[in-house]
Amino acid sequence: MKKHFNVLTYLFLLVLMQMYSARLYAQSAKPPIMGWSSWNHFRINIDEKMIKEQADALVSSGMYAAGYRYINIDDGFFGGRDSSGQLYANAVKFPSGMKSLAGYIHNLKLKAGIYTDAGRNTCGSIWDGDKKGLGVGIYGHLEQDCDVFFKRWGYDFIKVDWCGGEKMGLDEQKTYTEIINFIKKIDSDIVVNVCRWKFPGKWVVNKADSWRISGDISADFSSILKIIDINADLHPYSKPGSYNDMDMLQVGRGMNYEEDKTHFSMWCMLNSPLLAGNDLRNMSAQTISILTNKELIALNQDIGFVQAKRVYREGDVEIWLKPLGTNGKVKAIAILNRGSKQADFEFQSGQLGLSGESKLRDLWLHNNLGKVGASRQVKIPGHGVVVFKVG
């Protein structure tokens, strides 16, 4: 009897230890990163002056106060390699050098991001005709380039693209695993993004900080819906510190107000990294109001780290549910209208597992709406969304 008791006690304590370890891990995990990236708006047409101005604008616009921290320099900074294979930047575009630019970004209390390709050549060399992007990928120069990016230049984030790797027919799991392992040995806090343009596979979950799940986004609502649909079934692979990347934000780049709100809302609900892709120097007040909605951002940065799930779909209307906090008692609900016309919709609290006594708050109107009740009528603009916090 005593032996049986000891075994049960041991198993019980083991379960408690595992639960405690999991909770500690979740508490120490990093939420999805927030910042800005150059590719969407500028592609390879980047330079030192513009990057500094973006960093300045991120701070002055209120985005820093809302939680944005990263200034990510994408493809287009390369100058080539010297006779020893050492990577150097384009001196015409970046006369002060990449180390100096990282220092400028850091002095604003921001993080600095950089770019490479897993193969020999970059995406800019293949798709934008950038001859400076030939031979500057990380393939064959892993130790050399990581020394430059992280030890000499001092960058905090790296996006690893796949254009060159695909052209070479490289094994993506083997190639990316080697790159990520090497970077994390230098500094485990360096954020690594795998840009494979589709979900890479289960292997990536315990390796990268984030991974692209789709082809490149465009400033078109059909593109937004396509990426949302791709991510709908990928929630099992999102976990604290590691996230499905739905690509850079297109807010302020040509869609209408409701479409921009929907885009931003769903990226927040689905725990995607929030990397603005517009020109921060000339944003409208409307664009700033969307990108700095702290109540929506709080969903993305929530300490529960749970990606929303689609729990209802009929016609053009969908309901997405996201548990919040460590116990999930408080929830976020996004009701999405895929159609172009206003939808008048009634949802039943019981069908969503909600108590009618729970309090409802509209996160775009910033209004408390009282108790949920047995049912609730909502009007959703065409291509629009309403987002509630229920608790």
Short mmCIF file of C-alpha atoms in Angstrom, two decimals:
data_model
loop_
_atom_site.label_atom_id
_atom_site.label_comp_id
_atom_site.label_asym_id
_atom_site.label_seq_id
_atom_site.Cartn_x
_atom_site.Cartn_y
_atom_site.Cartn_z
CA MET A 1 0.00 0.00 0.00
CA LYS A 2 2.85 2.33 0.89
CA LYS A 3 4.65 1.53 -2.37
CA HIS A 4 1.44 2.18 -4.36
CA PHE A 5 1.01 5.49 -2.53
CA ASN A 6 4.57 6.56 -3.35
CA VAL A 7 4.11 5.82 -7.04
CA LEU A 8 0.88 7.80 -7.18
CA THR A 9 2.49 10.66 -5.27
CA TYR A 10 5.42 10.65 -7.68
CA LEU A 11 3.14 10.72 -10.72
CA PHE A 12 1.05 13.50 -9.21
CA LEU A 13 4.13 15.59 -8.46
CA LEU A 14 5.47 14.94 -11.96
CA VAL A 15 2.26 16.26 -13.50
CA LEU A 16 2.39 19.33 -11.25
CA MET A 17 6.00 19.99 -12.23
CA GLN A 18 5.14 19.70 -15.93
CA MET A 19 2.23 22.10 -15.51
CA TYR A 20 4.43 24.53 -13.58
CA SER A 21 7.20 24.31 -16.20
CA ALA A 22 4.69 24.94 -19.01
CA ARG A 23 3.34 27.98 -17.16
CA LEU A 24 6.85 29.36 -16.58
CA TYR A 25 7.65 28.85 -20.27
CA ALA A 26 4.51 30.68 -21.33
CA GLN A 27 5.26 33.54 -18.96
CA SER A 28 8.79 33.95 -20.35
CA ALA A 29 7.81 33.56 -24.01
CA LYS A 30 7.91 36.53 -26.35
CA PRO A 31 4.67 37.73 -27.99
CA PRO A 32 4.57 38.31 -31.77
CA ILE A 33 6.96 41.09 -32.76
CA MET A 34 5.66 44.52 -33.75
CA GLY A 35 7.42 46.99 -36.01
CA TRP A 36 7.93 48.09 -39.60
CA SER A 37 9.49 46.45 -42.66
CA SER A 38 10.70 48.03 -45.89
CA TRP A 39 9.70 45.45 -48.51
CA ASN A 40 5.99 46.09 -49.13
CA HIS A 41 6.33 49.75 -50.03
CA PHE A 42 9.92 50.13 -51.19
CA ARG A 43 11.11 46.68 -52.34
CA ILE A 44 14.84 47.07 -53.20
CA ASN A 45 14.61 50.87 -53.45
CA ILE A 46 15.87 51.57 -49.96
CA ASP A 47 18.59 53.77 -48.51
CA GLU A 48 19.99 54.96 -45.21
CA LYS A 49 18.15 58.27 -45.13
CA MET A 50 14.75 56.67 -45.73
CA ILE A 51 15.28 53.97 -43.09
CA LYS A 52 16.22 56.59 -40.50
CA GLU A 53 13.14 58.61 -41.38
CA GLN A 54 10.94 55.54 -40.93
CA ALA A 55 12.46 54.93 -37.50
CA ASP A 56 11.87 58.56 -36.54
CA ALA A 57 8.27 58.39 -37.78
CA LEU A 58 7.57 55.17 -35.87
CA VAL A 59 8.40 57.04 -32.68
CA SER A 60 6.76 60.41 -33.47
CA SER A 61 3.52 58.88 -34.82
CA GLY A 62 2.67 57.17 -31.55
CA MET A 63 3.47 53.68 -32.84
CA TYR A 64 6.32 53.27 -30.37
CA ALA A 65 3.96 54.13 -27.51
CA ALA A 66 1.56 51.50 -28.87
CA GLY A 67 4.25 48.80 -28.69
CA TYR A 68 6.03 48.79 -32.06
CA ARG A 69 9.77 48.17 -31.71
CA TYR A 70 11.38 46.70 -34.86
CA ILE A 71 12.75 48.50 -37.92
CA ASN A 72 13.44 45.70 -40.39
CA ILE A 73 15.64 46.38 -43.40
CA ASP A 74 14.63 43.96 -46.13
CA ASP A 75 16.32 43.12 -49.45
CA GLY A 76 18.18 45.87 -51.31
CA PHE A 77 21.02 46.88 -48.95
CA PHE A 78 23.67 44.56 -50.41
CA GLY A 79 26.85 45.79 -52.07
CA GLY A 80 28.47 42.42 -52.73
CA ARG A 81 31.35 40.34 -51.36
CA ASP A 82 35.04 41.13 -51.30
CA SER A 83 37.81 38.76 -52.38
CA SER A 84 37.65 36.93 -49.05
CA GLY A 85 33.88 36.44 -49.34
CA GLN A 86 33.13 39.12 -46.76
CA LEU A 87 29.69 40.68 -47.17
CA TYR A 88 29.46 44.46 -47.50
CA ALA A 89 26.61 46.95 -47.96
CA ASN A 90 25.93 49.27 -50.89
CA ALA A 91 28.02 52.33 -50.01
CA VAL A 92 25.97 54.66 -52.23
CA LYS A 93 22.71 53.73 -50.52
CA PHE A 94 24.20 53.31 -47.04
CA PRO A 95 27.21 55.64 -46.80
CA SER A 96 27.47 55.43 -43.01
CA GLY A 97 27.32 51.63 -43.05
CA MET A 98 24.95 49.08 -41.59
CA LYS A 99 26.55 49.10 -38.12
CA SER A 100 26.01 52.84 -37.85
CA LEU A 101 22.41 52.46 -39.03
CA ALA A 102 21.72 49.78 -36.40
CA GLY A 103 23.19 52.14 -33.81
CA TYR A 104 20.85 54.93 -34.94
CA ILE A 105 17.86 52.56 -34.59
CA HIS A 106 19.03 51.34 -31.18
CA ASN A 107 19.47 54.92 -29.95
CA LEU A 108 15.73 55.36 -30.50
CA LYS A 109 15.20 52.35 -28.19
CA LEU A 110 14.17 50.25 -31.19
CA LYS A 111 15.34 46.87 -32.50
CA ALA A 112 17.09 46.53 -35.87
CA GLY A 113 16.24 43.83 -38.42
CA ILE A 114 18.14 42.56 -41.46
CA TYR A 115 17.58 40.22 -44.43
CA THR A 116 19.22 37.30 -46.20
CA ASP A 117 18.31 34.40 -48.48
CA ALA A 118 18.93 30.76 -47.69
CA GLY A 119 20.45 30.29 -51.16
CA ARG A 120 23.14 32.14 -53.11
CA ASN A 121 20.95 34.89 -54.60
CA THR A 122 18.25 37.10 -53.10
CA CYS A 123 14.65 37.56 -54.18
CA GLY A 124 15.49 41.09 -55.36
CA SER A 125 18.07 39.71 -57.77
CA ILE A 126 15.54 37.27 -59.21
CA TRP A 127 12.37 39.38 -59.31
CA ASP A 128 13.63 42.99 -59.31
CA GLY A 129 16.76 42.62 -61.41
CA ASP A 130 19.07 43.69 -58.57
CA LYS A 131 22.55 42.59 -59.68
CA LYS A 132 23.85 43.46 -56.23
CA GLY A 133 21.71 40.62 -54.91
CA LEU A 134 23.72 37.97 -56.77
CA GLY A 135 25.97 35.84 -54.60
CA VAL A 136 25.09 37.59 -51.35
CA GLY A 137 22.76 34.93 -49.93
CA ILE A 138 23.88 33.09 -46.82
CA TYR A 139 24.51 29.76 -48.58
CA GLY A 140 28.18 28.80 -48.17
CA HIS A 141 28.78 31.81 -45.91
CA LEU A 142 26.77 30.94 -42.80
CA GLU A 143 29.43 31.57 -40.18
CA GLN A 144 30.89 34.54 -42.06
CA ASP A 145 27.55 36.31 -42.60
CA CYS A 146 26.25 35.67 -39.08
CA ASP A 147 29.43 37.18 -37.71
CA VAL A 148 28.75 40.29 -39.82
CA PHE A 149 25.01 40.58 -39.16
CA PHE A 150 24.98 39.96 -35.41
CA LYS A 151 28.48 40.46 -33.98
CA ARG A 152 29.87 43.26 -36.13
CA TRP A 153 26.72 45.11 -37.21
CA GLY A 154 24.58 44.29 -34.15
CA TYR A 155 21.19 43.35 -35.65
CA ASP A 156 18.42 41.77 -33.56
CA PHE A 157 16.18 40.14 -36.19
CA ILE A 158 16.69 38.34 -39.48
CA LYS A 159 14.31 37.34 -42.23
CA VAL A 160 15.59 34.34 -44.19
CA ASP A 161 14.02 34.23 -47.66
CA TRP A 162 13.83 31.26 -50.02
CA CYS A 163 14.08 32.52 -53.62
CA GLY A 164 17.71 31.52 -53.99
CA GLY A 165 17.20 28.34 -52.00
CA GLU A 166 14.31 27.29 -54.23
CA LYS A 167 16.32 27.95 -57.41
CA MET A 168 19.10 25.76 -56.05
CA GLY A 169 16.71 22.96 -55.07
CA LEU A 170 17.89 22.98 -51.46
CA ASP A 171 16.26 20.84 -48.77
CA GLU A 172 14.30 23.45 -46.84
CA GLN A 173 14.12 21.68 -43.47
CA LYS A 174 17.82 20.82 -43.45
CA THR A 175 18.89 24.24 -44.73
CA TYR A 176 16.74 26.33 -42.42
CA THR A 177 17.50 24.14 -39.40
CA GLU A 178 21.23 24.61 -39.92
CA ILE A 179 20.81 28.38 -40.26
CA ILE A 180 18.54 28.75 -37.23
CA ASN A 181 20.66 26.53 -34.97
CA PHE A 182 23.77 28.54 -35.82
CA ILE A 183 22.07 31.89 -35.18
CA LYS A 184 20.54 30.78 -31.88
CA LYS A 185 23.95 29.63 -30.64
CA ILE A 186 25.20 33.17 -31.15
CA ASP A 187 22.28 34.65 -29.21
CA SER A 188 19.00 32.91 -28.46
CA ASP A 189 17.25 36.29 -28.33
CA ILE A 190 17.86 36.97 -32.04
CA VAL A 191 14.47 36.70 -33.75
CA VAL A 192 14.45 34.45 -36.84
CA ASN A 193 11.71 34.53 -39.45
CA VAL A 194 11.43 31.74 -42.03
CA CYS A 195 10.09 33.20 -45.29
CA ARG A 196 9.14 30.05 -47.22
CA TRP A 197 5.79 31.46 -48.57
CA LYS A 198 3.84 28.48 -47.20
CA PHE A 199 3.63 26.63 -43.88
CA PRO A 200 7.03 24.92 -43.81
CA GLY A 201 5.92 21.90 -41.77
CA LYS A 202 5.78 20.83 -38.12
CA TRP A 203 9.56 20.90 -37.85
CA VAL A 204 9.59 24.70 -37.89
CA VAL A 205 7.51 25.10 -34.71
CA ASN A 206 10.38 24.34 -32.34
CA LYS A 207 12.99 26.18 -34.42
CA ALA A 208 11.90 29.59 -35.73
CA ASP A 209 10.24 32.49 -33.94
CA SER A 210 7.82 32.92 -36.85
CA TRP A 211 7.27 31.51 -40.32
CA ARG A 212 5.42 32.76 -43.36
CA ILE A 213 2.39 30.69 -44.31
CA SER A 214 1.48 32.20 -47.70
CA GLY A 215 2.71 33.88 -50.84
CA ASP A 216 3.29 37.62 -50.73
CA ILE A 217 0.39 39.75 -49.52
CA SER A 218 -1.08 42.53 -51.66
CA ALA A 219 -3.21 45.57 -50.79
CA ASP A 220 -6.38 43.88 -51.95
CA PHE A 221 -9.16 42.48 -49.74
CA SER A 222 -9.18 39.17 -51.61
CA SER A 223 -5.53 38.71 -50.63
CA ILE A 224 -6.41 39.39 -46.99
CA LEU A 225 -9.19 36.79 -47.02
CA LYS A 226 -6.98 34.22 -48.73
CA ILE A 227 -4.32 34.48 -46.04
CA ILE A 228 -6.92 34.35 -43.26
CA ASP A 229 -8.29 31.14 -44.77
CA ILE A 230 -4.81 29.61 -45.01
CA ASN A 231 -4.23 30.30 -41.33
CA ALA A 232 -7.62 29.02 -40.20
CA ASP A 233 -6.39 25.45 -39.73
CA LEU A 234 -2.84 26.25 -38.63
CA HIS A 235 -3.72 27.19 -35.04
CA PRO A 236 -2.23 23.94 -33.62
CA TYR A 237 1.21 25.10 -34.73
CA SER A 238 1.08 28.53 -33.07
CA LYS A 239 2.45 28.47 -29.53
CA PRO A 240 4.01 30.88 -27.02
CA GLY A 241 7.04 32.43 -28.70
CA SER A 242 6.44 30.88 -32.14
CA TYR A 243 3.84 32.16 -34.59
CA ASN A 244 2.21 31.79 -37.99
CA ASP A 245 3.31 34.87 -39.95
CA MET A 246 0.54 36.22 -42.20
CA ASP A 247 2.96 38.66 -43.88
CA MET A 248 3.47 42.40 -43.49
CA LEU A 249 0.54 44.72 -42.95
CA GLN A 250 -1.01 46.57 -45.89
CA VAL A 251 -2.84 49.10 -43.71
CA GLY A 252 -2.66 52.54 -45.32
CA ARG A 253 -1.70 51.22 -48.75
CA GLY A 254 -4.90 51.54 -50.76
CA MET A 255 -7.72 49.54 -49.19
CA ASN A 256 -10.69 51.35 -47.65
CA TYR A 257 -11.16 52.05 -43.95
CA GLU A 258 -13.30 49.00 -43.18
CA GLU A 259 -10.95 46.69 -45.08
CA ASP A 260 -7.92 48.07 -43.25
CA LYS A 261 -9.70 47.58 -39.91
CA THR A 262 -10.60 43.99 -40.80
CA HIS A 263 -7.07 43.29 -41.95
CA PHE A 264 -5.55 44.63 -38.74
CA SER A 265 -8.17 42.98 -36.52
CA MET A 266 -7.62 39.51 -37.95
CA TRP A 267 -3.82 39.78 -37.81
CA CYS A 268 -4.25 40.64 -34.11
CA MET A 269 -6.74 37.82 -33.49
CA LEU A 270 -4.57 35.24 -35.25
CA ASN A 271 -1.33 36.20 -33.44
CA SER A 272 0.57 37.23 -36.57
CA PRO A 273 3.62 39.46 -36.19
CA LEU A 274 2.49 43.06 -36.72
CA LEU A 275 4.94 44.61 -39.18
CA ALA A 276 3.63 47.74 -40.85
CA GLY A 277 4.47 47.83 -44.55
CA ASN A 278 3.41 51.39 -45.42
CA ASP A 279 5.44 54.61 -45.60
CA LEU A 280 5.34 55.84 -42.01
CA ARG A 281 6.38 59.36 -42.99
CA ASN A 282 3.06 60.36 -44.53
CA MET A 283 0.35 58.37 -42.75
CA SER A 284 -3.18 59.70 -42.47
CA ALA A 285 -4.75 60.13 -39.03
CA GLN A 286 -7.04 57.24 -39.98
CA THR A 287 -4.14 54.89 -40.69
CA ILE A 288 -2.44 55.86 -37.43
CA SER A 289 -5.67 55.26 -35.50
CA ILE A 290 -5.86 51.72 -36.86
CA LEU A 291 -2.20 50.81 -36.32
CA THR A 292 -2.21 52.22 -32.78
CA ASN A 293 -5.49 50.74 -31.51
CA LYS A 294 -4.13 49.49 -28.20
CA GLU A 295 -7.20 47.40 -27.43
CA LEU A 296 -6.70 45.38 -30.61
CA ILE A 297 -2.94 45.20 -30.10
CA ALA A 298 -3.57 43.80 -26.61
CA LEU A 299 -5.23 40.78 -28.24
CA ASN A 300 -2.15 40.14 -30.37
CA GLN A 301 0.18 40.53 -27.37
CA ASP A 302 -2.04 38.64 -24.92
CA ILE A 303 -0.14 36.48 -22.40
CA GLY A 304 -2.30 33.47 -23.24
CA PHE A 305 -0.66 33.35 -26.70
CA VAL A 306 -3.66 31.50 -28.19
CA GLN A 307 -4.43 31.93 -31.89
CA ALA A 308 -8.11 32.53 -32.66
CA LYS A 309 -10.24 29.79 -34.21
CA ARG A 310 -13.11 30.11 -36.66
CA VAL A 311 -16.14 28.73 -34.79
CA TYR A 312 -19.00 29.76 -37.09
CA ARG A 313 -19.48 30.38 -40.79
CA GLU A 314 -22.68 30.97 -42.74
CA GLY A 315 -22.80 32.85 -46.01
CA ASP A 316 -20.47 35.84 -45.78
CA VAL A 317 -20.43 36.00 -41.98
CA GLU A 318 -17.84 34.30 -39.78
CA ILE A 319 -17.21 34.29 -36.03
CA TRP A 320 -13.69 33.90 -34.69
CA LEU A 321 -13.06 33.17 -31.00
CA LYS A 322 -9.83 33.82 -29.07
CA PRO A 323 -9.42 32.88 -25.39
CA LEU A 324 -7.47 35.50 -23.44
CA GLY A 325 -5.21 35.35 -20.41
CA THR A 326 -3.83 32.22 -18.79
CA ASN A 327 -7.22 30.70 -18.01
CA GLY A 328 -9.23 31.73 -21.10
CA LYS A 329 -12.21 32.95 -19.10
CA VAL A 330 -12.15 36.27 -20.93
CA LYS A 331 -12.52 35.98 -24.70
CA ALA A 332 -12.22 38.09 -27.82
CA ILE A 333 -14.78 37.65 -30.60
CA ALA A 334 -14.36 38.91 -34.14
CA ILE A 335 -17.40 38.83 -36.43
CA LEU A 336 -16.19 39.14 -40.00
CA ASN A 337 -18.23 40.08 -43.05
CA ARG A 338 -16.57 38.73 -46.20
CA GLY A 339 -19.25 40.28 -48.42
CA SER A 340 -19.29 43.76 -49.94
CA LYS A 341 -22.70 44.71 -48.46
CA GLN A 342 -23.63 45.37 -44.83
CA ALA A 343 -24.64 42.25 -42.90
CA ASP A 344 -27.30 42.36 -40.17
CA PHE A 345 -26.43 39.47 -37.91
CA GLU A 346 -27.63 38.00 -34.61
CA PHE A 347 -25.38 35.74 -32.57
CA GLN A 348 -26.46 33.51 -29.71
CA SER A 349 -24.25 33.71 -26.63
CA GLY A 350 -24.98 30.10 -25.64
CA GLN A 351 -23.77 28.75 -28.99
CA LEU A 352 -20.40 30.41 -28.36
CA GLY A 353 -20.10 29.12 -24.81
CA LEU A 354 -20.65 32.58 -23.37
CA SER A 355 -22.70 33.53 -20.34
CA GLY A 356 -25.46 36.00 -21.02
CA GLU A 357 -24.31 37.79 -17.86
CA SER A 358 -20.85 38.46 -19.30
CA LYS A 359 -19.93 42.06 -20.08
CA LEU A 360 -19.36 43.10 -23.69
CA ARG A 361 -16.90 45.74 -24.92
CA ASP A 362 -16.52 46.98 -28.50
CA LEU A 363 -12.78 47.29 -29.20
CA TRP A 364 -13.14 49.59 -32.21
CA LEU A 365 -15.73 51.91 -30.69
CA HIS A 366 -14.01 51.65 -27.28
CA ASN A 367 -17.42 51.36 -25.63
CA ASN A 368 -18.79 49.10 -22.91
CA LEU A 369 -22.06 47.64 -24.20
CA GLY A 370 -23.38 46.00 -21.03
CA LYS A 371 -24.33 42.36 -20.65
CA VAL A 372 -24.17 40.06 -23.65
CA GLY A 373 -27.66 38.69 -23.09
CA ALA A 374 -29.06 35.57 -24.71
CA SER A 375 -28.49 37.05 -28.16
CA ARG A 376 -27.03 40.18 -29.69
CA GLN A 377 -27.78 42.00 -32.95
CA VAL A 378 -24.85 43.48 -34.81
CA LYS A 379 -24.44 45.39 -38.05
CA ILE A 380 -21.22 44.61 -39.90
CA PRO A 381 -20.16 46.88 -42.78
CA GLY A 382 -19.22 45.36 -46.11
CA HIS A 383 -15.72 43.83 -45.85
CA GLY A 384 -15.89 44.94 -42.22
CA VAL A 385 -15.52 43.45 -38.77
CA VAL A 386 -16.72 44.03 -35.23
CA VAL A 387 -14.47 42.93 -32.40
CA PHE A 388 -15.72 42.37 -28.87
CA LYS A 389 -14.05 41.52 -25.60
CA VAL A 390 -16.29 39.38 -23.43
CA GLY A 391 -15.70 38.74 -19.76
#
